[in-house]
Structure formats: structure tokens, C-alpha cells
XYZ file of C-alpha atoms in Angstrom:
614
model
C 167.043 107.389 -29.462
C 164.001 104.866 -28.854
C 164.529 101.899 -26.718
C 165.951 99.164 -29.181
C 168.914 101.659 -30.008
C 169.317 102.445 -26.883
C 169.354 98.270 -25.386
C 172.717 97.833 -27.329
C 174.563 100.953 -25.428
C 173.056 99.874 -22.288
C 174.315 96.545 -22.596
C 177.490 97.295 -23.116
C 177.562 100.065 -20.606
C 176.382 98.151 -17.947
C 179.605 95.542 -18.166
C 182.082 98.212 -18.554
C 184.221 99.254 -15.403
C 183.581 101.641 -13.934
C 179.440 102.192 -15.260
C 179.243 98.316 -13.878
C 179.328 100.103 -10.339
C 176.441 101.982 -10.651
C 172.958 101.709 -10.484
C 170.966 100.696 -13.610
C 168.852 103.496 -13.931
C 172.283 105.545 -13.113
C 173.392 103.797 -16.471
C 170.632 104.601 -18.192
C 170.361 107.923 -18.078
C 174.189 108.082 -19.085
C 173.157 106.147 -22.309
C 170.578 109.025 -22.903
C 172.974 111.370 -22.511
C 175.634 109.859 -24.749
C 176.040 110.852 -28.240
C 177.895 108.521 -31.086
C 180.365 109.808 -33.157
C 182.207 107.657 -35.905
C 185.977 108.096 -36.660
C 187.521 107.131 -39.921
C 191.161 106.754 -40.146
C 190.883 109.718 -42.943
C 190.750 111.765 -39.752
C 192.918 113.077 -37.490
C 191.476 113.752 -33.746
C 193.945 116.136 -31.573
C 193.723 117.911 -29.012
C 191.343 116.229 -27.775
C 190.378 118.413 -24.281
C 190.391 121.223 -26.090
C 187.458 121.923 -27.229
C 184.591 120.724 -24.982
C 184.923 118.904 -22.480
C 184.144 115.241 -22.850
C 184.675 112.056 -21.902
C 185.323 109.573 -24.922
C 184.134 105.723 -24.641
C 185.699 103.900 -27.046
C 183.262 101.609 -28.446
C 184.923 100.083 -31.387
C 188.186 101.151 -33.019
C 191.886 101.415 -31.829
C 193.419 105.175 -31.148
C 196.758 106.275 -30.049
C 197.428 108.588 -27.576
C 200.960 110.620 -27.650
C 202.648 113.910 -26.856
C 203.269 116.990 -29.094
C 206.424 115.467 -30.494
C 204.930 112.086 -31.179
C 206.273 110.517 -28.269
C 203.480 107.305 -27.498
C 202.094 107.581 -24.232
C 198.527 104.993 -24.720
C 196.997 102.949 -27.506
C 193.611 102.813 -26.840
C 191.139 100.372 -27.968
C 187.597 98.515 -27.027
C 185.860 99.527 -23.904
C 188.610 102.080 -23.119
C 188.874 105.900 -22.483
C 190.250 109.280 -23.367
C 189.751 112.841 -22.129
C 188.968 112.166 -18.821
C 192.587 114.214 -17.941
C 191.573 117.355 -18.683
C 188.394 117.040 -16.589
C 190.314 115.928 -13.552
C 193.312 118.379 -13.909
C 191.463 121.397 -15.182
C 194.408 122.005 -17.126
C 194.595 121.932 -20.927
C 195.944 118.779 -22.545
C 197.754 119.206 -25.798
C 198.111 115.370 -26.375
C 197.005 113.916 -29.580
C 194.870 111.281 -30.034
C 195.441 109.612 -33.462
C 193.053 106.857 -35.322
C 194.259 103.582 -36.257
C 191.459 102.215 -37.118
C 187.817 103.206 -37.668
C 185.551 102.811 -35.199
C 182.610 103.855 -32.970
C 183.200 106.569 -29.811
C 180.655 107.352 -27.024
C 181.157 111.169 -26.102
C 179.518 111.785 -22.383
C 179.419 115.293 -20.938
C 181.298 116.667 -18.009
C 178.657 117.709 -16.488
C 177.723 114.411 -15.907
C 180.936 112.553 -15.691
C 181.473 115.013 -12.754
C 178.655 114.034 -10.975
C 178.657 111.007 -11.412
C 182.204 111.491 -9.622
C 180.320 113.157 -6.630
C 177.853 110.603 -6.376
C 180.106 106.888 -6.821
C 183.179 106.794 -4.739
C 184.490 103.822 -6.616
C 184.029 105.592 -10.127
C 186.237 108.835 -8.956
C 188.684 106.359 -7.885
C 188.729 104.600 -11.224
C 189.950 107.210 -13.025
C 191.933 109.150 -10.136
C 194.181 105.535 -11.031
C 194.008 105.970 -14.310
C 194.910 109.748 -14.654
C 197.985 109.086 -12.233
C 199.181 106.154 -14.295
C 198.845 108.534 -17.421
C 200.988 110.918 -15.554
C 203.633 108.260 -14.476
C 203.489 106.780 -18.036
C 204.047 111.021 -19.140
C 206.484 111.776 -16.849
C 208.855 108.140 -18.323
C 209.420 109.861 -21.504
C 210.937 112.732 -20.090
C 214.130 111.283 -17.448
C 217.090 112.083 -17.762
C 219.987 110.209 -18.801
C 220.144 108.369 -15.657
C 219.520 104.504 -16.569
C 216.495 103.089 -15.167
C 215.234 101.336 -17.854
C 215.057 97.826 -17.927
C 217.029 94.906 -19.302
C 214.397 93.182 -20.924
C 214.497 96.698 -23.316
C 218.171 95.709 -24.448
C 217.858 91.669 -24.169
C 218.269 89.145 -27.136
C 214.419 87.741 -27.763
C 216.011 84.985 -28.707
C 218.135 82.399 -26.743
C 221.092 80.047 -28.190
C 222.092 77.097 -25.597
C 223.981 74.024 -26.353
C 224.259 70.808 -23.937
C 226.706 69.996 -21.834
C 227.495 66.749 -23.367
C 228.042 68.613 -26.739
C 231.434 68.689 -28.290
C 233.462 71.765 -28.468
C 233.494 71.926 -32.242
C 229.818 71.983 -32.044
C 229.984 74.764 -29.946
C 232.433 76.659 -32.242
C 229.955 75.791 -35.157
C 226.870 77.205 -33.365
C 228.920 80.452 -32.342
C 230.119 81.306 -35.509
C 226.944 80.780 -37.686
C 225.133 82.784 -35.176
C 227.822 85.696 -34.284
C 227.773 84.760 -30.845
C 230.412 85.397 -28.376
C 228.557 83.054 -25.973
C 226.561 80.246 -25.175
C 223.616 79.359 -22.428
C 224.197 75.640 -21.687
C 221.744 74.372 -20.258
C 219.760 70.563 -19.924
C 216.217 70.273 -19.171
C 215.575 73.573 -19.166
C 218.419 74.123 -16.455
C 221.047 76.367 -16.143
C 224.346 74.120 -15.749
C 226.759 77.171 -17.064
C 228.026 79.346 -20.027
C 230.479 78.671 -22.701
C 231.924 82.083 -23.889
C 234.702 82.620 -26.233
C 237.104 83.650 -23.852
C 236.128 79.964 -22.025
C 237.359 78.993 -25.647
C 240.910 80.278 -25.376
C 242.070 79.571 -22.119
C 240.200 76.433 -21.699
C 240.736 74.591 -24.665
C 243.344 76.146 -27.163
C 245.676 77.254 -24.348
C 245.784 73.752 -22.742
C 246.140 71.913 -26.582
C 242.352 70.327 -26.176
C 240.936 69.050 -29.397
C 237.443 69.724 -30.828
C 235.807 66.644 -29.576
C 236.569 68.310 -25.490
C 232.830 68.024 -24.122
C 231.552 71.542 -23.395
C 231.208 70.643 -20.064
C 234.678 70.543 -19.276
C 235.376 74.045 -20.937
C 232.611 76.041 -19.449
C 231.897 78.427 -16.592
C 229.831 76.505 -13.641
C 227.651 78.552 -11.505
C 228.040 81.690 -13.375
C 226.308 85.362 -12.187
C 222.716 86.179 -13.116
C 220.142 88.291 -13.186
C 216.306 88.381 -12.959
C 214.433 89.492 -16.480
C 213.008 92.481 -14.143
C 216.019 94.225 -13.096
C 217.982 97.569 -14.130
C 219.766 97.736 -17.159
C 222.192 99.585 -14.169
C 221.661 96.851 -12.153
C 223.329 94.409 -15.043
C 226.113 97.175 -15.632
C 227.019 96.535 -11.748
C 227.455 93.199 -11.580
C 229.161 93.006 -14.590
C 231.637 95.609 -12.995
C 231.798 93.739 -9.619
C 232.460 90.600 -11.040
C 234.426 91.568 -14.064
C 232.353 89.806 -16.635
C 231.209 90.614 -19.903
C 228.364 87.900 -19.994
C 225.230 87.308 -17.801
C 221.998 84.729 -18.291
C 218.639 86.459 -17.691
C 216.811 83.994 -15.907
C 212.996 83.872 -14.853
C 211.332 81.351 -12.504
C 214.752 79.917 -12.089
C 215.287 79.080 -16.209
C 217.435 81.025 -18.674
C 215.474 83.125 -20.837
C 218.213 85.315 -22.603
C 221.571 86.404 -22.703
C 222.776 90.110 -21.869
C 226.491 90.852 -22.556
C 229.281 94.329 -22.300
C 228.474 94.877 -25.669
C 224.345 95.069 -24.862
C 225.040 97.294 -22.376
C 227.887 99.690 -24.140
C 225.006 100.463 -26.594
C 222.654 101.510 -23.861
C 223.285 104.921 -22.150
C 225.773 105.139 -19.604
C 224.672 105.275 -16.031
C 225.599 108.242 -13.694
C 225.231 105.942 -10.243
C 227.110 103.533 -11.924
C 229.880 106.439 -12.861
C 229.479 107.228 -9.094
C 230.000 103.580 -7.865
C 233.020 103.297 -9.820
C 234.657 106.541 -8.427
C 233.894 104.595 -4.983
C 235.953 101.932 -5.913
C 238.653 103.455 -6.879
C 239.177 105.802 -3.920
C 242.049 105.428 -1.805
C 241.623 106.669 1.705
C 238.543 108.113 4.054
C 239.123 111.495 2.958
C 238.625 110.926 -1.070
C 235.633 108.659 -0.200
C 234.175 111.158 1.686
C 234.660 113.839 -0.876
C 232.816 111.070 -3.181
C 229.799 110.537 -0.503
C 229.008 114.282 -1.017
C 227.953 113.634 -4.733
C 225.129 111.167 -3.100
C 222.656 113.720 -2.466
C 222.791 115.202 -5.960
C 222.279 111.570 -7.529
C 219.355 111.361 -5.532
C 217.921 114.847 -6.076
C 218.348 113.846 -10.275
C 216.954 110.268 -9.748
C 213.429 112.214 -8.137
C 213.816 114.699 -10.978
C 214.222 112.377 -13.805
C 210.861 110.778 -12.477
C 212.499 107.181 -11.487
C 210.197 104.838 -9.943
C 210.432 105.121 -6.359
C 211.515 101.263 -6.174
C 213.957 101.874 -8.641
C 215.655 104.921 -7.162
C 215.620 103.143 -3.602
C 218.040 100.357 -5.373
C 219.905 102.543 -6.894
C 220.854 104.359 -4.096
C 221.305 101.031 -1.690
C 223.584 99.956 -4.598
C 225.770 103.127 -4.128
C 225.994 102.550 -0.353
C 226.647 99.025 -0.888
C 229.559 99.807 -2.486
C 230.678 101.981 -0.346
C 230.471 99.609 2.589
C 232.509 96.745 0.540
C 235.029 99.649 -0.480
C 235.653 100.910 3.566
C 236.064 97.202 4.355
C 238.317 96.481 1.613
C 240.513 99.733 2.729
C 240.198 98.763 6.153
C 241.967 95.311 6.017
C 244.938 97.049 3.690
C 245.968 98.015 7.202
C 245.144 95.285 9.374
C 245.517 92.155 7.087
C 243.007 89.806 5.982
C 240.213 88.333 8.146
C 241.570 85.925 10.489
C 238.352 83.413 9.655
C 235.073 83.394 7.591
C 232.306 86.017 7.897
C 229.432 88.370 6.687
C 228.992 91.622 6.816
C 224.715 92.220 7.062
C 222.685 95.121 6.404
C 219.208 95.503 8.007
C 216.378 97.695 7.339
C 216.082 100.110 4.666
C 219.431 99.030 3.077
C 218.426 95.664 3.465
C 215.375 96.039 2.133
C 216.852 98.137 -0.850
C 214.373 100.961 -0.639
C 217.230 103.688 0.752
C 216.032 107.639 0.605
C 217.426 110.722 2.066
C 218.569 110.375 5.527
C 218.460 106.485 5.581
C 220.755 105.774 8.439
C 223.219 102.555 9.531
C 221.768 99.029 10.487
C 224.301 96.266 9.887
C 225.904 93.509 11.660
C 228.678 90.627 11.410
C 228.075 87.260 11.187
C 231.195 85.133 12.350
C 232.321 81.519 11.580
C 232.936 80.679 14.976
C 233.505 82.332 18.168
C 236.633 84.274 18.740
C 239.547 84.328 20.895
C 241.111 87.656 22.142
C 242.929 88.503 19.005
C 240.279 87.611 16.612
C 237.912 89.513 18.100
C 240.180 92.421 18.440
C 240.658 92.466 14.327
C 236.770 92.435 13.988
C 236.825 95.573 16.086
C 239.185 97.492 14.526
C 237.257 96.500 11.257
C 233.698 96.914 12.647
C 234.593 100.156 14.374
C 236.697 101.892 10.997
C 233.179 100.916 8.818
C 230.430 102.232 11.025
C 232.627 105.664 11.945
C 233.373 106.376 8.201
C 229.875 105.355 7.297
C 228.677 108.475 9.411
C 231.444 110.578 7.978
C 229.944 109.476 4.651
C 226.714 110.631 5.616
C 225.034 107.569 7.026
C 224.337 108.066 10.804
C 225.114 106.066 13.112
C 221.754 103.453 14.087
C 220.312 105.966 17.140
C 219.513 102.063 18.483
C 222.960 101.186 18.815
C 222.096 97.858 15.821
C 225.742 98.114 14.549
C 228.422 95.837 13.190
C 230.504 97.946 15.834
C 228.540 97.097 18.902
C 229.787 93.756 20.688
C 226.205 92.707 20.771
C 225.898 91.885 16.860
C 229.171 90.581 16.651
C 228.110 86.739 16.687
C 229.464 83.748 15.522
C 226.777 81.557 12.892
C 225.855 79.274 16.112
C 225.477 82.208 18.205
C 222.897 84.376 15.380
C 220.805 80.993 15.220
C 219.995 80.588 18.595
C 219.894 84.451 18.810
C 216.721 83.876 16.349
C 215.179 80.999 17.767
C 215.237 82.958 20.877
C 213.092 85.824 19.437
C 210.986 83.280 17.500
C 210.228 81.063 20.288
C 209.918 84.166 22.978
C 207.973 86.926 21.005
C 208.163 89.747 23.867
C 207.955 93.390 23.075
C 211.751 93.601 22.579
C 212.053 90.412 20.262
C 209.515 91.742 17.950
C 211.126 95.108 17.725
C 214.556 93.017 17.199
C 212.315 91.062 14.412
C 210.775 93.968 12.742
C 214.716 95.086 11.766
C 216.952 91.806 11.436
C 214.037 90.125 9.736
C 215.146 92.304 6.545
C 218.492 90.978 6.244
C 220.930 91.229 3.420
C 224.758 90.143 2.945
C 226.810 93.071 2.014
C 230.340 91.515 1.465
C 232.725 88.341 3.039
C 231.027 84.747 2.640
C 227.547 84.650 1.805
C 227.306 80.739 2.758
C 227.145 81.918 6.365
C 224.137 84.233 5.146
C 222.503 81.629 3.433
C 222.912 79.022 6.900
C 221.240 81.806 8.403
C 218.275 82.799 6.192
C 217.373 79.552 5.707
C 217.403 78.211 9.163
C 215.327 81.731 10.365
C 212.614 80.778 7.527
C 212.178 77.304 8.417
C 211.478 78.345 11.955
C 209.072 81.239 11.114
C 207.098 79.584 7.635
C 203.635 78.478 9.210
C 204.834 79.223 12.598
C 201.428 80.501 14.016
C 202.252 81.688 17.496
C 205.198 83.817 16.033
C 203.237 85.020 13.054
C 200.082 86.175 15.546
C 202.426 88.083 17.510
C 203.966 89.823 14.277
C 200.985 90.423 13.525
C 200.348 92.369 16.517
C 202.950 94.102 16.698
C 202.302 95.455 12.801
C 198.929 96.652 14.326
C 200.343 99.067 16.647
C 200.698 102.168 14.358
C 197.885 102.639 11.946
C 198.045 104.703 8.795
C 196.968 109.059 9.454
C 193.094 108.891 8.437
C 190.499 110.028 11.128
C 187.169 110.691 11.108
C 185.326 111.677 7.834
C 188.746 110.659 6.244
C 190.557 113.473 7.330
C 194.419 113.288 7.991
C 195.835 112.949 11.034
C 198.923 115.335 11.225
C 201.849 114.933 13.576
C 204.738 117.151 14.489
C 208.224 116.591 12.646
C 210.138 118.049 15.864
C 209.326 121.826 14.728
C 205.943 123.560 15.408
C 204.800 122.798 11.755
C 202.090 119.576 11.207
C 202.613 117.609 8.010
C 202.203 113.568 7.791
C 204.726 111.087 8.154
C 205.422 109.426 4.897
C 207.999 107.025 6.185
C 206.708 105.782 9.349
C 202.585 106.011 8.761
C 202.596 104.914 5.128
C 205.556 103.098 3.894
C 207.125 101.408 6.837
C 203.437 99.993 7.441
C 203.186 98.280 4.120
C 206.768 96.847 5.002
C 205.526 95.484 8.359
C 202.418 93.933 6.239
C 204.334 91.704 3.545
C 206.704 90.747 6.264
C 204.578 89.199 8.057
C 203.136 87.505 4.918
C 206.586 86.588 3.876
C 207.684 85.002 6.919
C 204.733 82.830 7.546
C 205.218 81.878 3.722
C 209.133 81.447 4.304
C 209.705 83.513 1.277
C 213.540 84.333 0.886
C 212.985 87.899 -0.835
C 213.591 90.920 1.622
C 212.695 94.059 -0.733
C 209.511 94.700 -0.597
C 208.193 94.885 -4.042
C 209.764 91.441 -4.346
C 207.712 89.738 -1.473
C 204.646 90.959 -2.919
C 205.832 89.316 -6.685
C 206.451 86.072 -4.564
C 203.337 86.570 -2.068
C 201.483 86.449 -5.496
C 203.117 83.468 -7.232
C 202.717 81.145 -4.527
C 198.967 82.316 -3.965
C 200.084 83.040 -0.545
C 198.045 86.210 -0.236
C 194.791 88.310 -2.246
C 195.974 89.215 -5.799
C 194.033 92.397 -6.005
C 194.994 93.080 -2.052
C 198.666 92.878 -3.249
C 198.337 94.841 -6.170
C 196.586 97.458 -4.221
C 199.782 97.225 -1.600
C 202.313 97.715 -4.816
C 200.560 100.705 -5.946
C 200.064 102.411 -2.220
C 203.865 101.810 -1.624
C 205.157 103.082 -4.656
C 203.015 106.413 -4.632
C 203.521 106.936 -0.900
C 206.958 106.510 -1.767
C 206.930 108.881 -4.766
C 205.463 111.084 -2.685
C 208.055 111.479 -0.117
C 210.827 111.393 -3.078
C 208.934 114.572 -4.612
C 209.011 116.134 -1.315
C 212.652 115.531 -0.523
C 213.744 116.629 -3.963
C 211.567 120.096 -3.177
C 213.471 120.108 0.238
C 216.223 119.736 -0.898
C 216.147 122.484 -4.256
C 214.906 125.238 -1.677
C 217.818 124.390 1.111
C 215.420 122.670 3.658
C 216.211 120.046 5.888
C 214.971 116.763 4.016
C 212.168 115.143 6.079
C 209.819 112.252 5.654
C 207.089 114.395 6.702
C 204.938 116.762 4.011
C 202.386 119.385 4.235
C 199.090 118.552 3.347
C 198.491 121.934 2.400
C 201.318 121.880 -0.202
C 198.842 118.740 -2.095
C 196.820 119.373 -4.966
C 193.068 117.947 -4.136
C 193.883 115.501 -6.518
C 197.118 114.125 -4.689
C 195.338 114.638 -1.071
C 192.334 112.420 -2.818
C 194.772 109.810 -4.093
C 197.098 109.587 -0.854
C 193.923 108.787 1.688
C 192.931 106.060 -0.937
C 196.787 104.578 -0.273
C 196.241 105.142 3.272
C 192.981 103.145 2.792
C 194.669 100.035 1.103
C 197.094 100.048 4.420
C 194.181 100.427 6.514
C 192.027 97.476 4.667
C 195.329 95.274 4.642
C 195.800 95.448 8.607
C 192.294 94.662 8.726
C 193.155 91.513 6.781
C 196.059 90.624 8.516
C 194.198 90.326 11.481
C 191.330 88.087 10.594
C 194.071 85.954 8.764
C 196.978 85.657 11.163
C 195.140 86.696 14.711
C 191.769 84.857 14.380
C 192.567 81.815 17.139
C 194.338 83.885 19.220
């Protein structure tokens, strides 16, 4: 090629991520290299790897990607690739890539597209991300039964609402020419309740109302929800927990759709869900206990059915959940109901909703009010019967005594808030441990209003609070993620003579410490993780592409240690957070320093944000 056919390629070469990283004359000799095939849709490309080795530019065009039995993994178009898998595996690929329309392809050797590799750190990285999302995006067609698929997947793209100040009869109308069995009702774009047809019977026809009854008086105020991203499981629990058969979707606080029983009947059935419902149905310690022993084999097919790591962590928190509001509920068969108002709290990992094997006990009580002798023995005997049966369940007890059955989180609402402003106001070594664990709070059962008191009074003391927010800050410094010198890991010992790295407490729980600090000086509500982040990003309140990076190192670090549990566990080993670098393909040990890095880069960035004037 002369230079005017080659000034086209270059030009598009040179604005296409990842060639935009390198060096022009690095780009130009690529161009040199390439050679142009056309595709017609007369054609049929598979696999693709196995012939020579090549790495395909899409120029113009569209092209599917998908497995031996059609399954769609990638639809490929404009300035996108295919083929690089093959090269980074060294394995051969059997997908099939498929034309859907005609179109131009750039075909660049290995040769070079592996040095290249050698030579730019950022361009190996580029497609070490891609070829990992191709094997996440794989490894989603082939779960299990086990439900983790979304809601929006099931959901009605289309949403029917009335007004309040509608008639009845309308109502009817609207529900019968539409086959609904229920309506959003909603004014300016607000969720004021739900008419459903039961709301119909007992509301109006039981109680002689004619047509012209305003909906408002017939409907359900303040009904459940749930958020457009959460598990189809997740909708199949609340349902169960609040015995409902109808539930608004809502995003950024406005109803977007309706999911009902029905929806979710025609999805497939959920084993934790199966699980949760054995739970509640129990009658004593011993049956429970029996059921608790299941737990490890819902987690071991969770990691084999390929779950996202966020999504098996609330899974599992929703099992122990329930198991915590079942012990209670058995618990005060015997000793009567609670003698005032209060809230049972989880901390930590449960709190946070990102449970894994050997996740152990952090909860609390929150109180209405002090209590006299007799009060505060029937919080005891409660307190005590939970946390015990807990262990016996297979939770261990907190090895820093942060119990619901230790006196010392027993507190009455007045008691937590100046308990907090405490901590906030005196940020010693102690408080900020204290803050590092209570900070992720969650209400497990009893009166969430006292939870809510709580949260919001916490928040308004820590949102912008800089003195508090330095010392967090400070205190998430303190442990930095494995890398040493020349990018090498750092390996500890896991209480045996063997070295591995600690996936929990080096990778994860750093991340954690990161958005909380984020989230507290923002005075975002949000305690999970993943969800902090999604609000970090909405309000602006920290670097998009620094988040994004954050959501992709926790969720592979976390994958990670799921894998490694799930091999623990199928070859009767004792399940650890810690794994053996040596056990890592060079592709995995490659793509678990660059999460390491992103930890690394965002403590870096916490402290010129938060410990700057200090």
C-alpha cells in the first residue's frame, strides 16, 4: 500500500483504543502490517482462532459472536474486536463469529499484537479486560438453575397508573381493557400507592362503595418496592416476607414498572429462596440447625453456577437474614413479646450484604428507651438465645465481642446517638475501629423507625465533616493492598506454614474502607458496597472512571476468593480467604495486581482528597 491508502487506516487507527496509546510510528507500522479483508453476509466466518492466529479490527460491518449451540455471547460492530481470546488463552476457541452485515475487517498478526503487548502496558491491559468480560459474559449462559437474573428480564416495559383523584369505575375500566390485576397510582410522577384487585374486593364491594369511591380511598399507601436493579430472587423474597403478590419497580425514586406473583411464577424457581422458606417454617433450634447445614452447599452451587460475586454475597446475607428474624421470632414464643420498641442491627459483612464462607456475627440492639430490671432481663434472654444459635448455625460468635448479647450494644436510641457523636467528635484509634464496623449498619427485624433516627442523625454528623473524614481516611491507609517491588505479591501466612494472599483483608475489605469514607463525607444512606459506588457516581461525589475501576477490582477480587472457596471446599479443605499464587494462571496473576493497582491508586486519591489540610 502507498501512502494515500495507507492515511485512511492510519487515521482511524490512531483514534481507536487501545492503538490511541501508542506511539505514531508504533501505529504505523501496524497499518503496514494490516491486511483488509471484506465480508459479505453470503459468508459465514467460524471458528474464528482456528486457523491463524489473528486479531480482527472491525472496520465497518456488524458480526455476532456466539457459542457452538448458538447461544449469543457479543455483537460486534465499528471500531471493535474479535480473536484476540485465543491469543491470550492459547487455547482453541470454537465460537462462531457470524456476519450481519457486510463490511470491512483489519486482520493484524500475532506476532505483532503480542509485542505490542510486551511493549504498552496499557494495551495488554485493554484486552486482559476485555477477554475476562468475554469469559464472565461465557460463563452467564451456563448457571444453573439458581435465580440470579434480574427483574428488569421479567418486568412489564410498559407502565399503567391512574390518579388518585380518579374514580373507582375508572379504575375498573382501565383494568379490564388492559388485563391488569393492578394499578401504579401515582401524581407527578410520584408514587402515592397501588390499586390491585384484591384492594377492589375488600375495599369497595365488601363495604357496599359505589363506582364513583375516589381511588384514593381504596388503595394501598406506602406499599413495598424494589429497585429496577435487583434479583428476580430478591422480588420473590419480599413478596414472601410481606405476603404480596404486587410490587412497583422504582428508579431514582419514580415507578417505572410493575412486577407481580404471576411474573415471577413464570420465572424459574429459586433454590435460596426454597432454602429461606424451609427457615421459616422450622420449629425449634434443632430443625434450624439441620437447615443451616444446607448453607454451605447453596454457596458452593452459587460459585459454580458462575453468580456475580455481588449477587451471591446477597443471596447468602438474605438466607442469614432470615434466619436471624426466624430465631427471634422462636425466641419470644417462649418469653412473650417485646416489652417496648426496638431493632435488631447487623454490622459488617452482613450489613454490607457481601456474606462468603466463614462470615461471622456482628449485630446489635437498638432500644426505645432505657430499661428497668425486667426489661432488660427479656432483651437478654432474647439477645443471648440469637447470638448462641447463630454459632450453632454456623455463624461464629464476633471474636471482638460486637454482639447483640454483650451489655455494651444493648442501647437505648438516645444512648446509640451520643454513642456516635462520641466516636465522630473523638476519632481515637478505638473509635475508628468502632467506625470502620457500625458504620455499615443494617436493620434486621423489630422497628426500623429507630434505624432510620439513627442513620440519619450519624450521616448528618459525618457528611462534610472534615476532621472525622481525615481521620477515616487515615485509618483506611493503614493496610495497603500485597504488591511490592517490581509488582510482585506480597504473601502472608494463613496460620499454617503455607504463603498465599489475603483476598478478604488486602483486597476487598480495602475497597470497603475506600467508598466508606466517600460515602460518609457524602452522607450517602447506601451501606453495600456496590451501591455506594452507584450513588458516589450519581451525585458526582467521586472520579467516574476511579469508581468504575473500584466496581470491577471488587467484584474480581471477590470472584476470586468465591472460586477459591468453592475449590476448598470440593477437595475437603478448610475454606480460607487466602489463595496460592501459584495455583493462578499468568493471566489471573496479571489481572489480580492490576485490581490491586486500582486499590493502590484509590488510597492515593483518598489522601490528596480527604488528608490534604491536615
Amino acid at each position: 500500500m502507498d501512502n494515500s491508502e495507507l492515511q485512511p487506516i492510519f487515521d482511524f487507527m490512531r483514534k481507536l483504543a487501545p492503538f490511541d496509546m501508542l506511539h505514531e510510528q508504533t501505529i504505523k507500522q501496524c497499518c503496514k502490517a494490516l491486511t483488509i479483508v471484506y465480508y459479505s453476509k453470503s459468508q459465514k466466518l467460524v471458528h474464528v482462532d482456528t486457523n491463524e492466529a489473528q486479531l480482527y479490527i472491525v472496520r465497518s460491518g456488524a458480526f455476532e459472536v456466539s457459542t457452538q449451540q448458538g447461544e449469543l455471547i457479543d455483537r460486534i460492530g465499528e471500531g471493535q474486536f474479535f480473536g484476540f481470546s485465543g491469543m491470550l488463552s492459547g487455547e482453541k476457541v470454537v465460537n462462531q463469529v457470524h456476519i450481519l452485515e457486510d463490511g470491512l475487517v483489519y486482520h493484524l498478526p500475532a506476532k505483532i499484537f503480542d509485542q505490542l503487548r510486551a511493549d504498552c502496558y496499557q494495551f495488554d491491559r485493554f484486552f486482559n479486560r476485555a477477554f475476562a468480560k468475554r469469559l464472565r459474559d461465557q460463563g452467564s449462559l451456563n448457571r444453573s438453575a439458581i435465580n440470579t437474573a434480574r427483574i428488569t428480564n421479567i418486568m412489564s416495559k410498559q407502565l399503567t397508573t391512574i390518579s388518585p383523584k380518579a374514580s373507582i369505575h375508572e379504575a375498573a375500566l382501565l383494568m379490564a381493557n388492559h388485563r391488569l390485576s393492578s394499578l401504579v397510582v401515582e401524581e407527578n410522577g410520584q408514587l402515592c400507592g397501588i390499586l390491585t384487585d384484591r384492594d377492589l374486593r375488600n375495599r369497595v364491594l365488601a363495604k357496599g362503595l359505589d363506582g364513583n369511591t375516589l381511588v384514593t380511598t381504596a388503595m394501598t399507601k406506602d406499599p413495598a418496592t424494589i429497585e429496577t436493579d435487583s434479583l428476580i430472587f430478591e422480588a420473590m423474597l419480599k413478596m414472601s416476607e410481606n405476603n404480596i403478590h404486587h410490587l412497583p419497580v422504582m428508579s431514582e425514586n419514580q415507578p417505572i414498572a410493575m412486577i407481580t406473583s404471576t411474573d415471577l411464577i413464570r420465572s424459574q424457581s429459586s433454590q435460596p429462596l426454597l432454602l429461606i422458606g424451609q427457615i421459616q417454617r422450622q420449629p425449634d433450634l434443632e430443625s434450624l440447625i439441620q437447615v443451616s447445614q444446607k448453607i454451605p452447599d447453596l454457596l458452593y452451587n452459587l460459585i459454580s453456577s458462575d453468580a456475580k460475586a455481588s449477587e451471591i454475597g446477597r443471596i447468602l446475607t438474605s438466607v442469614t437474614d432470615a434466619l436471624t428474624r426466624r430465631l427471634i421470632s422462636l425466641k419470644q414464643q417462649d418469653i412473650g413479646p417485646e416489652p417496648m420498641r426496638f431493632c435488631w442491627l447487623s454490622f459488617g459483612s452482613q450489613g454490607r450484604q457481601d456474606q462468603m464462607a466463614g462470615s461471622d456475627q456482628d449485630n446489635a440492639l437498638i432500644l426505645e428507651k432505657e430499661t428497668n430490671e425486667q426489661e432488660a432481663k427479656y432483651f437478654k434472654q432474647l439477645s443471648e438465645y440469637v447470638c448462641s444459635a447463630l454459632n450453632e448455625c454456623g455463624f461464629p460468635f464476633c471474636p471482638g465481642n460486637i454482639m447483640a448479647q454483650n451489655p455494651e450494644w444493648q442501647l437505648s436510641l438516645q444512648q446509640w446517638l451520643q454513642q456516635f457523636s462520641q466516636w465522630i467528635k473523638t476519632p481515637d484509634p478505638t473509635a475508628l475501629l468502632h467506625a470502620s464496623i457500625f458504620f455499615d449498619m443494617r436493620p434486621i427485624c423489630g422497628d426500623i423507625r429507630l434505624f432510620e433516627q439513627l442513620q440519619k442523625s450519624v450521616l448528618s454528623r459525618t457528611c462534610n465533616n472534615d476532621i472525622f473524614i481525615a481521620a477515616m481516611s487515615q485509618n483506611a491507609l493503614q493496610s495497603t493492598p500485597p504488591l511490592g517491588f517490581f509488582r510482585s505479591f506480597v504473601l502472608e501466612r494463613d496460620g499454617s506454614e503455607v504463603k498465599g494472599i489475603d483476598l478478604k483483608h488486602k483486597g476487598n475489605a480495602l475497597i470497603n474502607d475506600i467508598v466508606r469514607v466517600y460515602a460518609l463525607s457524602a452522607g450517602i444512606e447506601e451501606v453495600n458496597t456496590n451501591k455506594r459506588i452507584q450513588s458516589l457516581i450519581k451525585q458526582s461525589a467521586i472520579d467516574k472512571e476511579l469508581a468504575m475501576n473500584l466496581l470491577d477490582a471488587w467484584e474480581f477480587i471477590a470472584h476470586k476468593r468465591l472460586i477459591n472457596q468453592g475449590h476448598q471446599f470440593d477437595h475437603a479443605q478448610t475454606v480460607s480467604n487466602y489463595i496460592l499464587p501459584d495455583s493462578l494462571s499468568s493471566l489471573v496473576r496479571h489481572q489480580l495486581k492490576d485490581a490491586f493497582k486500582v486499590i493502590y491508586e484509590a488510597q492515593s486519591t483518598i489522601k490528596l482528597k480527604f488528608l490534604r489540610q491536615f
